[in-house]
Amino acid sequence: MAFALPDLPYAKDALEPHLSAETLEYHHGKHHNAYVTNLNGLLQGPDAELSTQEDLERIISSAEGGVFNNAAQVWNHSFYWSCMKPGGGGQPSGGLAKAIEAAFGSYDDFAKEFTQAAVTQFGSGWAWLVKDGDALKITKTGNADLPLKHGQTALLTVDVWEHAYYIDYRNLRPKYVETFLSNLVAWDFVAANLAAAQ
Ligand code: MN3
């Protein structure tokens, strides 16, 4: 056994026209796959048999350097795919909507702050909605860094590495983030993450 590339939770063309099949072909089939292959190549001895999500999170908690970077990127990408779905986006509802309003004032204020974090992350990285203790917060991380390493629970993420949007949006990261919120976010997944964290 070793870590395996998880299937996308939808067809490669399912997020069109917002994210193209070509983007998912490269982003999942090449980039995400390379992190899995690199991680397996770096793990030695008994660690080379590790394969589960719990194993992956243990590695992320303790590892540094190349092992951390690749393990975290495997986790980040699997999480990111689940943060999107065909026909997603727009405003959340129910308890999640209330939690977001309580934390940020309104959905629009949340969207503004999340977009700001995603657009201002310098270079490669991620923007997040996290649960930190009892509070919902928006954060951004560089490269492979992720909430798990900071004692926070990830609820939502957007990948702002250029490979996530360059084929479809070229240099227009703000347009990609706006489209992510308007048309792609799987709020049911975010709500399930919040429920599991409470
Ligand atoms: Mn990526």
Tab-separated table of C-alpha atoms and ligand atoms in Angstrom:
chain	number	residue	atom	x	y	z
A	1	MET	CA	0.000	0.000	0.000
A	2	ALA	CA	0.940	3.628	-0.479
A	3	PHE	CA	-0.979	6.878	-0.848
A	4	ALA	CA	-3.194	6.952	-3.944
A	5	LEU	CA	-4.573	9.812	-6.007
A	6	PRO	CA	-8.257	10.065	-5.036
A	7	ASP	CA	-10.776	10.349	-7.869
A	8	LEU	CA	-12.330	13.751	-8.453
A	9	PRO	CA	-15.792	13.883	-6.836
A	10	TYR	CA	-17.279	14.797	-10.270
A	11	ALA	CA	-16.449	14.433	-13.962
A	12	LYS	CA	-13.516	16.437	-15.340
A	13	ASP	CA	-15.857	18.667	-17.357
A	14	ALA	CA	-18.459	19.039	-14.578
A	15	LEU	CA	-17.305	22.502	-13.477
A	16	GLU	CA	-17.406	24.027	-16.969
A	17	PRO	CA	-17.670	26.780	-18.018
A	18	HIS	CA	-16.161	28.048	-14.738
A	19	LEU	CA	-13.209	25.649	-14.598
A	20	SER	CA	-12.381	23.781	-17.798
A	21	ALA	CA	-11.782	20.054	-18.222
A	22	GLU	CA	-8.262	21.043	-19.312
A	23	THR	CA	-7.634	22.758	-15.960
A	24	LEU	CA	-8.877	19.716	-14.025
A	25	GLU	CA	-6.916	17.378	-16.297
A	26	TYR	CA	-3.709	19.211	-15.394
A	27	HIS	CA	-4.514	20.239	-11.844
A	28	HIS	CA	-5.772	16.824	-10.695
A	29	GLY	CA	-4.081	14.505	-13.181
A	30	LYS	CA	-0.652	16.178	-13.164
A	31	HIS	CA	-0.198	18.487	-10.149
A	32	HIS	CA	-2.170	16.599	-7.489
A	33	ASN	CA	-0.858	13.308	-8.852
A	34	ALA	CA	2.737	14.561	-8.656
A	35	TYR	CA	2.331	15.414	-4.947
A	36	VAL	CA	1.090	11.840	-4.310
A	37	THR	CA	3.957	10.316	-6.303
A	38	ASN	CA	6.551	12.564	-4.636
A	39	LEU	CA	5.210	11.806	-1.141
A	40	ASN	CA	5.316	8.049	-1.748
A	41	GLY	CA	8.851	8.408	-3.092
A	42	LEU	CA	10.001	10.265	0.030
A	43	LEU	CA	8.522	7.878	2.608
A	44	GLN	CA	10.960	5.205	3.733
A	45	GLY	CA	10.667	1.912	5.587
A	46	PRO	CA	7.354	1.260	7.385
A	47	ASP	CA	6.151	4.766	6.443
A	48	ALA	CA	6.135	3.657	2.795
A	49	GLU	CA	3.119	1.448	3.667
A	50	LEU	CA	0.998	4.377	4.919
A	51	SER	CA	-2.146	5.022	2.893
A	52	THR	CA	-5.087	6.433	4.882
A	53	GLN	CA	-6.330	9.960	5.533
A	54	GLU	CA	-5.427	9.524	9.236
A	55	ASP	CA	-1.891	8.519	8.232
A	56	LEU	CA	-1.688	11.581	6.004
A	57	GLU	CA	-2.778	13.906	8.833
A	58	ARG	CA	-0.257	12.332	11.226
A	59	ILE	CA	2.513	12.957	8.693
A	60	ILE	CA	1.376	16.568	8.218
A	61	SER	CA	1.376	17.167	11.993
A	62	SER	CA	4.933	15.969	12.499
A	63	ALA	CA	6.829	16.292	9.213
A	64	GLU	CA	8.855	19.158	7.799
A	65	GLY	CA	10.537	19.930	4.491
A	66	GLY	CA	9.698	17.906	1.397
A	67	VAL	CA	7.605	15.291	3.199
A	68	PHE	CA	5.453	18.004	4.795
A	69	ASN	CA	5.113	19.957	1.549
A	70	ASN	CA	3.968	16.983	-0.495
A	71	ALA	CA	1.744	15.480	2.229
A	72	ALA	CA	0.082	18.845	2.851
A	73	GLN	CA	-0.468	19.410	-0.859
A	74	VAL	CA	-2.101	15.965	-1.160
A	75	TRP	CA	-4.451	16.906	1.712
A	76	ASN	CA	-5.085	20.444	0.397
A	77	HIS	CA	-6.034	19.293	-3.100
A	78	SER	CA	-8.375	16.506	-1.974
A	79	PHE	CA	-10.081	19.068	0.290
A	80	TYR	CA	-10.219	21.707	-2.454
A	81	TRP	CA	-11.964	19.363	-4.941
A	82	SER	CA	-14.671	18.709	-2.349
A	83	CYS	CA	-15.103	22.455	-1.769
A	84	MET	CA	-16.561	22.750	-5.305
A	85	LYS	CA	-19.467	21.173	-7.141
A	86	PRO	CA	-21.439	21.744	-10.343
A	87	GLY	CA	-24.178	24.290	-9.673
A	88	GLY	CA	-22.502	25.436	-6.458
A	89	GLY	CA	-21.759	28.910	-5.178
A	90	GLY	CA	-24.021	31.741	-4.128
A	91	GLN	CA	-25.023	32.137	-0.525
A	92	PRO	CA	-25.097	29.359	2.059
A	93	SER	CA	-28.280	28.622	4.019
A	94	GLY	CA	-29.369	27.338	7.404
A	95	GLY	CA	-27.003	27.105	10.344
A	96	LEU	CA	-23.934	27.806	8.227
A	97	ALA	CA	-25.442	31.074	6.966
A	98	LYS	CA	-26.191	32.096	10.558
A	99	ALA	CA	-22.645	31.205	11.680
A	100	ILE	CA	-21.147	33.252	8.843
A	101	GLU	CA	-23.386	36.229	9.617
A	102	ALA	CA	-22.493	36.010	13.311
A	103	ALA	CA	-18.763	35.929	12.537
A	104	PHE	CA	-18.505	38.420	9.674
A	105	GLY	CA	-21.664	40.568	9.840
A	106	SER	CA	-23.140	39.380	6.546
A	107	TYR	CA	-22.430	37.023	3.672
A	108	ASP	CA	-21.222	39.992	1.621
A	109	ASP	CA	-18.730	40.949	4.320
A	110	PHE	CA	-17.529	37.338	4.451
A	111	ALA	CA	-17.156	37.251	0.648
A	112	LYS	CA	-15.246	40.526	0.669
A	113	GLU	CA	-12.804	39.335	3.340
A	114	PHE	CA	-12.353	35.881	1.765
A	115	THR	CA	-11.704	37.445	-1.643
A	116	GLN	CA	-9.245	39.903	-0.129
A	117	ALA	CA	-7.305	37.058	1.513
A	118	ALA	CA	-7.239	35.046	-1.729
A	119	VAL	CA	-6.210	37.966	-3.907
A	120	THR	CA	-3.520	39.294	-1.562
A	121	GLN	CA	-1.812	35.949	-0.829
A	122	PHE	CA	1.577	36.806	-2.345
A	123	GLY	CA	2.727	34.100	-4.731
A	124	SER	CA	1.421	30.560	-4.282
A	125	GLY	CA	-0.916	29.460	-1.533
A	126	TRP	CA	-4.443	29.102	-0.261
A	127	ALA	CA	-7.248	31.153	1.303
A	128	TRP	CA	-9.362	29.474	3.975
A	129	LEU	CA	-12.452	29.683	6.111
A	130	VAL	CA	-11.440	27.964	9.349
A	131	LYS	CA	-12.808	27.213	12.782
A	132	ASP	CA	-10.248	28.393	15.339
A	133	GLY	CA	-11.448	27.492	18.802
A	134	ASP	CA	-15.043	28.750	18.816
A	135	ALA	CA	-14.433	31.414	16.171
A	136	LEU	CA	-14.840	31.334	12.404
A	137	LYS	CA	-11.929	33.098	10.730
A	138	ILE	CA	-10.549	33.771	7.273
A	139	THR	CA	-6.866	33.011	6.805
A	140	LYS	CA	-4.349	32.641	4.011
A	141	THR	CA	-1.337	30.334	3.869
A	142	GLY	CA	1.722	30.209	1.630
A	143	ASN	CA	2.717	27.252	-0.565
A	144	ALA	CA	1.611	23.995	1.148
A	145	ASP	CA	0.856	25.419	4.609
A	146	LEU	CA	-2.585	24.577	5.988
A	147	PRO	CA	-4.893	25.097	9.015
A	148	LEU	CA	-4.137	21.662	10.498
A	149	LYS	CA	-0.582	22.842	11.195
A	150	HIS	CA	-1.985	25.795	13.196
A	151	GLY	CA	-4.519	23.927	15.338
A	152	GLN	CA	-7.424	25.120	13.196
A	153	THR	CA	-10.131	23.140	11.390
A	154	ALA	CA	-10.472	23.823	7.666
A	155	LEU	CA	-14.025	24.497	6.505
A	156	LEU	CA	-13.443	25.889	2.978
A	157	THR	CA	-10.465	26.615	0.761
A	158	VAL	CA	-9.598	28.096	-2.596
A	159	ASP	CA	-6.316	27.199	-4.296
A	160	VAL	CA	-4.592	30.388	-5.485
A	161	TRP	CA	-1.505	28.766	-6.982
A	162	GLU	CA	-1.385	29.980	-10.605
A	163	HIS	CA	-1.862	26.409	-11.844
A	164	ALA	CA	-5.381	26.532	-10.390
A	165	TYR	CA	-6.590	29.324	-12.675
A	166	TYR	CA	-4.064	30.250	-15.358
A	167	ILE	CA	-5.552	28.153	-18.188
A	168	ASP	CA	-9.049	29.629	-17.679
A	169	TYR	CA	-8.357	33.072	-16.207
A	170	ARG	CA	-4.727	33.797	-17.189
A	171	ASN	CA	-3.468	36.372	-14.653
A	172	LEU	CA	-6.941	37.348	-13.392
A	173	ARG	CA	-6.935	35.807	-9.929
A	174	PRO	CA	-9.733	38.128	-8.685
A	175	LYS	CA	-12.058	36.898	-11.465
A	176	TYR	CA	-11.290	33.264	-10.571
A	177	VAL	CA	-12.022	33.871	-6.872
A	178	GLU	CA	-15.238	35.747	-7.686
A	179	THR	CA	-16.363	32.838	-9.898
A	180	PHE	CA	-15.396	30.317	-7.205
A	181	LEU	CA	-17.728	32.044	-4.712
A	182	SER	CA	-20.539	32.740	-7.185
A	183	ASN	CA	-20.654	29.428	-9.061
A	184	LEU	CA	-18.574	26.684	-7.475
A	185	VAL	CA	-18.568	26.520	-3.651
A	186	ALA	CA	-20.109	23.304	-2.277
A	187	TRP	CA	-21.754	24.885	0.766
A	188	ASP	CA	-23.151	21.502	1.859
A	189	PHE	CA	-19.546	20.273	2.244
A	190	VAL	CA	-18.634	23.408	4.232
A	191	ALA	CA	-21.694	22.930	6.479
A	192	ALA	CA	-20.727	19.293	7.088
A	193	ASN	CA	-17.197	20.365	8.045
A	194	LEU	CA	-18.601	22.908	10.495
A	195	ALA	CA	-20.994	20.346	12.001
A	196	ALA	CA	-18.157	17.846	12.413
A	197	ALA	CA	-16.033	20.491	14.151
A	198	GLN	CA	-18.692	21.321	16.763
B	1	MN3	MN	-3.147	23.299	-6.785
